[in-house]
Amino acid sequence: MDTKILKIDNESIDFAVSLLNDGKVIGMPTETVYGLAGVGANPDAVNEIFKVKGRPTDNPLIAHVHKDFDLESLCYIEQDYVKKLISEFMPGPLTIVMKSKGVVCKEAICGGETLAVRMPLHDGCQRLLKAIDKPLVAPSANLSKHTSPVTAEHVYNDLNGRIPLILDGGKCSGGIESTVLDVTSSVPRILRAGLVTKEMIERVCGACEIAKHKEGDRVKSPGVKYTHYKPKCDTLLFESGDVEGVNKAYEEQEKKGRKPFIMCESKYEEVFKDKNLLLLGFSGEEVASNLYYKLLEGEKKADVILAIATESEEGVYLGIMNRLRKSCG
Ligand code: TXA
Ligand code: MG
C-alpha cells in the first residue's frame, strides 16, 4: 500500500473523510501526539487499528470528537463536576472516562463499560472531526511499544505501507499524550498524567486523586501496564543532577566505540558543553513538547541515550517523568 502524506486543506480533508467512511484508518495530527484514526462505530476499522499498530486487544481506544459534539450522545455524565471540567479543559489535552452509551463499538472499548473521550485542540484535527461529524477512535500512531510520533514523518517511519494516508498538521505542540481522567466516581482519578495536571483539576473540582497501579492490581487504565515509548537505541536514566554519573557513563560508552547522546534540560547545556546533546528546553511545557521529538531524533544518531531526570515531579513533570521512566528506565 502506498502511504500518502498530505497537508491539511479542503481537498485532503474530503479525501480523509471518504477513506474513513470506507472503513480505512489514517494518521491524524492532534495537539498532543499523532493518532491512528478510524470510525469508532465501525468494528472493522477498529480491528484494523489494533492490527496496524500491533496493539494488545485488551487496551481500549480514546474517542475523539469536535468541539460542538454532544458528549451526552456518547456517555452518561453522572458527576456534577464533569461539566465544569468540560468547560474548563475541553477542547484540550484532557481525556475523560465515562460510562458508555454504546455508540462507539464494543471492540474499541475492549468489551468494557466505559468510554474515554477527548476533544483535540488542533485546528486541522477539529476540521477533520467537524467534516466527518462522528467519533474517531485513535491510539497514538506508533507501532506498539515504540515512541509516540509528534510529526507526520514520525508516523510515516512507523506505519509506511500499512495505512493509505497521513494528514500533516505540523509538529504537535503538546508533545506528550493527554491526561486520562476517570470521572465515574465522586472524586476524579488520574489514570495517566499529562499536561492537564492534578493541581489544575483540583482547582476546578476541589479534589483529584492519582491512581496507583501496584503489581497484581486489576489495572484500571490498561495502557499503563505495558512497556511503552521505547526508542530504537539503548537508553539509560540518571537521577536529576547526577552530572558525575552521566560523565562517567559517557566516557565508558565512548571507550566501547559507541556514540552516546545526553538528553537533558537546557540548564545543563554549559555543564556538558563539548558533548553530544539532545536539549529539551527550560520550562515544563517546553520539555514535554520536545521529549518524544528528541527521543526520535536520538534513536537515529545515538547508540545510547543518557537521559537525566527532572528535579521536580509535580505538575507537568509528573507526566514527563512517567514517560521518561518507561522509555529510558
Ligand atoms: O493524547 C492522546 O491521548 C493521544 C492522541 C492521539 O489523542 N492518544 C493516545 O491513545 O495516547 P493511546 O491509545 O496511545 O492511549 C490511550 C490510553 C491508554 O492508556 C488506555 O489504556 C487508556 O487511555 N484508556 C482508553 N480507554 C479507556 C477506558 N475506557 N478506561 C480506562 N482507560 C482507558
Ligand atoms: Mg500510545
Coordinates of C-alpha atoms and ligand atoms in Angstrom, one line a residue:
M1 CA 0.0 0.0 0.0
D2 CA 1.2 3.5 -0.9
T3 CA 1.1 5.9 2.1
K4 CA 0.4 9.5 1.1
I5 CA 1.3 12.4 3.3
L6 CA -0.9 15.4 2.6
K7 CA -1.0 18.9 4.2
I8 CA -4.4 19.7 5.6
D9 CA -6.7 21.6 3.2
N10 CA -10.3 21.1 1.9
E11 CA -9.3 18.5 -0.6
S12 CA -7.2 16.4 1.8
I13 CA -10.0 16.6 4.4
D14 CA -12.5 15.3 1.8
F15 CA -10.2 12.5 0.9
A16 CA -9.7 11.6 4.6
V17 CA -13.4 11.6 5.2
S18 CA -14.1 9.3 2.3
L19 CA -11.3 6.8 3.4
L20 CA -12.6 6.8 7.0
N21 CA -16.2 6.3 5.9
D22 CA -14.9 3.4 3.8
G23 CA -13.6 1.7 7.0
K24 CA -9.9 2.7 6.4
V25 CA -7.6 4.0 9.1
I26 CA -5.4 7.1 8.7
G27 CA -2.8 9.2 10.6
M28 CA -4.1 12.4 12.0
P29 CA -2.5 15.2 14.0
T30 CA -3.6 16.3 17.4
E31 CA -2.1 18.9 19.8
T32 CA -0.5 16.0 21.9
V33 CA 0.8 13.3 19.5
Y34 CA -0.4 12.0 16.1
G35 CA -3.3 9.5 16.3
L36 CA -4.1 6.4 14.1
A37 CA -7.8 7.2 13.5
G38 CA -10.8 5.1 12.4
V39 CA -14.6 5.5 12.7
G40 CA -15.5 4.4 16.3
A41 CA -18.8 2.8 15.3
N42 CA -17.2 0.6 12.7
P43 CA -15.8 -2.7 14.2
D44 CA -13.8 -3.4 11.1
A45 CA -12.0 -0.1 11.3
V46 CA -11.3 -0.6 15.0
N47 CA -9.9 -4.1 14.4
E48 CA -7.7 -2.6 11.6
I49 CA -6.3 -0.1 14.1
F50 CA -5.3 -2.9 16.5
K51 CA -3.7 -4.8 13.7
V52 CA -1.8 -1.9 12.1
K53 CA -0.3 -1.0 15.5
G54 CA 0.2 -4.5 16.8
R55 CA -1.7 -3.3 19.9
P56 CA -2.8 -5.8 22.6
T57 CA -6.5 -6.2 22.3
D58 CA -7.3 -5.5 25.9
N59 CA -6.2 -1.9 25.7
P60 CA -9.1 0.4 24.8
L61 CA -9.1 3.4 22.5
I62 CA -9.9 7.0 23.0
A63 CA -12.8 8.6 21.0
H64 CA -12.1 12.0 19.5
V65 CA -14.9 14.4 18.8
H66 CA -15.1 18.1 17.5
K67 CA -15.8 20.9 20.0
D68 CA -19.5 21.2 19.3
F69 CA -20.2 17.4 19.6
D70 CA -22.8 16.4 22.1
L71 CA -20.9 14.3 24.6
E72 CA -24.1 13.1 26.2
S73 CA -25.0 11.2 23.0
L74 CA -21.9 9.0 23.7
C75 CA -21.7 8.8 27.5
Y76 CA -23.6 9.2 30.8
I77 CA -22.4 12.3 32.6
E78 CA -23.0 11.2 36.1
Q79 CA -21.0 13.5 38.4
D80 CA -21.7 17.2 38.9
Y81 CA -18.1 18.3 38.4
V82 CA -17.8 16.9 34.9
K83 CA -19.5 19.8 33.2
K84 CA -17.1 22.2 34.9
L85 CA -14.1 20.1 33.7
I86 CA -15.5 20.1 30.2
S87 CA -16.0 23.8 30.0
E88 CA -12.6 24.5 31.6
F89 CA -10.3 22.0 29.7
M90 CA -12.1 20.8 26.5
P91 CA -11.0 21.2 23.8
G92 CA -7.6 20.4 25.2
P93 CA -5.3 17.6 26.3
L94 CA -7.8 16.1 28.7
T95 CA -9.5 12.7 28.2
I96 CA -12.4 11.8 30.4
V97 CA -13.6 8.2 31.1
M98 CA -17.3 7.9 31.5
K99 CA -20.0 5.1 31.2
S100 CA -20.6 4.4 27.5
K101 CA -23.9 4.6 25.7
G102 CA -22.7 2.1 23.1
V103 CA -22.4 4.4 20.1
V104 CA -18.7 3.6 19.9
C105 CA -18.4 -0.2 19.3
K106 CA -17.5 -2.7 22.0
E107 CA -14.3 -3.6 20.1
A108 CA -13.0 -0.1 20.7
I109 CA -13.6 -0.3 24.4
C110 CA -12.5 -4.0 24.6
G111 CA -15.9 -5.1 25.9
G112 CA -15.7 -2.7 28.9
E113 CA -18.4 -0.4 30.2
T114 CA -16.6 2.9 29.9
L115 CA -15.5 5.1 27.0
A116 CA -12.6 7.6 27.1
V117 CA -13.4 10.8 25.2
R118 CA -11.4 13.8 24.2
M119 CA -11.7 17.0 22.0
P120 CA -8.3 17.8 20.5
L121 CA -7.1 21.4 20.5
H122 CA -5.7 21.3 17.0
D123 CA -7.3 23.3 14.1
G124 CA -6.6 20.6 11.4
C125 CA -7.9 17.9 13.6
Q126 CA -11.0 19.9 14.5
R127 CA -11.6 20.5 10.8
L128 CA -11.5 16.7 10.1
L129 CA -13.7 15.9 13.1
K130 CA -16.2 18.5 12.1
A131 CA -16.3 17.3 8.5
I132 CA -16.9 13.7 9.4
D133 CA -19.1 14.6 12.4
K134 CA -18.8 11.3 14.2
P135 CA -16.3 10.0 16.9
L136 CA -13.0 8.8 15.6
V137 CA -11.2 6.4 17.8
A138 CA -7.4 6.8 17.8
P139 CA -4.4 5.5 19.7
S140 CA -1.1 7.2 19.2
A141 CA 0.1 6.5 15.6
N142 CA 3.2 4.5 16.5
L143 CA 3.9 0.7 16.4
S144 CA 3.0 -0.7 19.8
K145 CA 5.8 -0.1 22.3
H146 CA 7.7 2.5 20.2
T147 CA 7.9 6.2 21.0
S148 CA 4.8 8.2 20.1
P149 CA 5.0 10.3 17.0
V150 CA 4.9 14.1 17.0
T151 CA 5.4 14.8 13.3
A152 CA 3.8 13.3 10.1
E153 CA 7.3 12.0 9.2
H154 CA 7.5 10.0 12.5
V155 CA 4.1 8.4 11.7
Y156 CA 5.5 7.5 8.2
N157 CA 8.6 6.0 9.7
D158 CA 6.5 3.5 11.7
L159 CA 3.5 2.9 9.5
N160 CA 4.6 3.4 5.9
G161 CA 2.9 0.8 3.7
R162 CA 0.3 0.0 6.4
I163 CA -2.1 2.9 6.0
P164 CA -3.3 4.9 3.0
L165 CA -3.0 8.5 4.3
I166 CA -1.3 10.7 6.9
L167 CA -2.7 14.2 7.3
D168 CA 0.2 16.5 8.0
G169 CA -0.7 19.1 10.7
G170 CA 2.9 20.1 11.6
K171 CA 4.8 19.3 14.8
C172 CA 2.5 18.6 17.8
S173 CA 2.7 21.5 20.3
G174 CA 1.9 19.5 23.5
G175 CA 4.3 16.6 22.8
I176 CA 3.0 14.0 25.3
E177 CA -0.3 12.2 25.4
S178 CA -3.4 13.6 27.1
T179 CA -4.2 13.3 30.7
V180 CA -6.6 10.3 31.2
L181 CA -9.1 11.0 34.0
D182 CA -11.7 8.6 35.4
V183 CA -14.8 10.7 36.2
T184 CA -17.2 7.9 37.1
S185 CA -16.7 8.4 40.9
S186 CA -17.3 11.4 43.2
V187 CA -13.6 12.2 43.1
P188 CA -11.9 12.3 39.7
R189 CA -8.9 10.0 39.3
I190 CA -5.9 10.4 37.0
L191 CA -5.2 7.2 35.2
R192 CA -2.4 8.7 33.0
A193 CA -0.7 12.0 33.9
G194 CA -0.4 14.7 31.2
L195 CA -0.5 18.4 30.5
V196 CA -3.7 18.9 32.4
T197 CA -2.3 18.4 35.8
K198 CA -3.6 17.2 39.2
E199 CA -3.3 20.8 40.5
M200 CA -5.3 22.2 37.6
I201 CA -8.1 19.6 38.1
E202 CA -8.2 20.2 41.9
R203 CA -8.7 23.9 41.2
V204 CA -11.8 23.1 39.3
C205 CA -13.2 20.0 41.1
G206 CA -11.9 20.6 44.7
A207 CA -10.2 17.2 44.7
C208 CA -8.3 14.9 42.5
E209 CA -6.6 11.5 43.1
I210 CA -3.8 9.8 41.2
A211 CA -4.4 6.1 40.5
K212 CA -1.7 3.9 42.0
H213 CA -1.0 0.9 39.8
K214 CA 0.6 -1.7 42.1
E215 CA 1.7 -5.1 40.9
G216 CA -1.1 -7.6 41.0
D217 CA -3.9 -4.9 40.9
R218 CA -6.6 -5.0 38.4
V219 CA -5.4 -2.3 36.1
K220 CA -7.9 0.5 35.6
S221 CA -6.2 2.1 32.6
P222 CA -4.9 -1.0 30.8
G223 CA -2.3 1.0 28.7
V224 CA -0.2 1.8 31.8
K225 CA 0.8 -1.8 32.3
Y226 CA 2.6 -2.2 29.0
T227 CA 6.2 -1.2 28.1
H228 CA 6.0 1.9 26.1
Y229 CA 7.6 4.8 24.4
K230 CA 10.9 3.0 23.7
P231 CA 13.2 4.5 21.1
K232 CA 15.2 2.0 19.0
C233 CA 18.6 2.8 20.6
D234 CA 19.7 1.9 24.1
T235 CA 18.7 4.2 26.9
L236 CA 19.9 4.9 30.5
L237 CA 18.2 7.1 33.0
F238 CA 20.1 9.1 35.6
E239 CA 18.9 11.0 38.7
S240 CA 18.4 14.7 38.5
G241 CA 21.8 16.5 39.0
D242 CA 23.9 13.3 38.5
V243 CA 26.5 15.1 36.3
E244 CA 29.3 12.8 37.5
G245 CA 27.4 9.6 36.7
V246 CA 26.5 10.9 33.3
N247 CA 30.1 11.9 32.5
K248 CA 31.4 8.5 33.6
A249 CA 28.8 6.6 31.5
Y250 CA 29.6 8.9 28.6
E251 CA 33.3 8.1 28.8
E252 CA 32.6 4.3 29.2
Q253 CA 30.4 4.3 26.1
E254 CA 32.9 6.1 24.0
K255 CA 35.6 3.7 25.1
K256 CA 33.5 0.9 23.8
G257 CA 33.3 2.7 20.5
R258 CA 29.7 3.6 20.9
K259 CA 28.2 7.0 20.3
P260 CA 26.4 8.5 23.4
F261 CA 24.0 11.4 23.4
I262 CA 22.9 13.2 26.7
M263 CA 19.2 14.1 26.8
C264 CA 18.6 16.8 29.4
E265 CA 17.0 20.1 30.2
S266 CA 18.7 23.1 28.6
K267 CA 20.0 24.2 32.0
Y268 CA 22.7 21.5 31.7
E269 CA 24.0 22.9 28.3
E270 CA 27.1 24.6 29.8
V271 CA 27.9 21.7 32.1
F272 CA 28.1 19.2 29.2
K273 CA 29.4 21.7 26.6
D274 CA 31.7 19.6 24.4
K275 CA 29.4 16.5 24.4
N276 CA 26.6 15.3 22.1
L277 CA 23.4 16.7 23.4
L278 CA 19.6 16.4 23.0
L279 CA 18.4 19.5 24.7
L280 CA 14.8 19.6 26.0
G281 CA 14.3 23.3 26.8
F282 CA 13.8 25.1 30.1
S283 CA 10.1 25.1 31.2
G284 CA 8.0 22.0 31.8
E285 CA 5.9 22.8 28.7
E286 CA 9.0 23.0 26.6
V287 CA 10.4 19.7 28.0
A288 CA 7.1 17.9 27.3
S289 CA 6.9 19.4 23.8
N290 CA 10.4 18.2 22.9
L291 CA 10.5 14.9 24.8
Y292 CA 9.4 12.4 22.1
Y293 CA 10.8 14.6 19.3
K294 CA 14.3 14.4 20.9
L295 CA 14.0 10.6 21.6
L296 CA 13.1 10.0 18.0
E297 CA 16.0 12.3 16.8
G298 CA 18.3 10.5 19.3
E299 CA 17.4 7.0 18.0
K300 CA 18.7 8.0 14.6
K301 CA 22.0 9.5 15.8
A302 CA 22.9 7.7 19.0
D303 CA 23.9 4.2 20.1
V304 CA 22.8 5.1 23.6
I305 CA 20.8 8.0 25.1
L306 CA 21.8 9.0 28.6
A307 CA 18.7 10.8 29.9
I308 CA 18.6 12.9 33.1
A309 CA 15.5 13.0 35.3
T310 CA 13.9 16.4 36.0
E311 CA 14.3 17.8 39.5
S312 CA 10.5 18.1 40.1
E313 CA 7.8 15.5 39.7
E314 CA 5.0 18.0 40.3
G315 CA 2.6 19.5 37.8
V316 CA 3.5 18.6 34.2
Y317 CA 6.7 17.0 35.4
L318 CA 4.7 14.0 36.7
G319 CA 3.6 13.2 33.1
I320 CA 7.1 13.9 31.8
M321 CA 8.9 11.6 34.3
N322 CA 6.3 8.9 33.8
R323 CA 7.2 8.8 30.1
L324 CA 10.9 9.1 30.7
R325 CA 11.0 6.2 33.1
K326 CA 9.1 4.0 30.7
S327 CA 11.2 5.0 27.7
C328 CA 14.6 5.1 29.4
G329 CA 14.1 3.2 32.7
Ligands
TXA1 O1 -3.2 12.4 23.5 C1 -3.7 11.3 23.4 O2 -4.4 10.8 24.3 C2 -3.4 10.5 22.1 C3 -3.9 11.3 20.9 C4 -3.8 10.5 19.6 O3 -5.3 11.6 21.2 N1 -3.9 9.2 22.2 C5 -3.4 8.2 23.0 O4 -4.0 7.0 22.8 O5 -2.5 8.4 23.7 P1 -3.4 5.6 23.4 O6 -4.3 4.6 22.8 O7 -2.0 5.5 23.0 O8 -3.6 5.7 24.9 C6 -4.9 5.7 25.5 C7 -4.8 5.5 27.0 C8 -4.3 4.1 27.3 O9 -3.5 4.1 28.5 C9 -5.6 3.3 27.6 O10 -5.5 2.2 28.4 C10 -6.5 4.5 28.2 O11 -6.1 5.6 27.5 N2 -7.9 4.2 28.1 C11 -8.6 4.3 26.9 N3 -9.9 4.0 27.2 C12 -10.0 3.7 28.5 C13 -11.1 3.4 29.4 N4 -12.3 3.2 28.9 N5 -10.8 3.2 30.7 C14 -9.6 3.4 31.2 N6 -8.5 3.8 30.4 C15 -8.7 3.9 29.1
MG2 MG 0.1 5.2 22.9

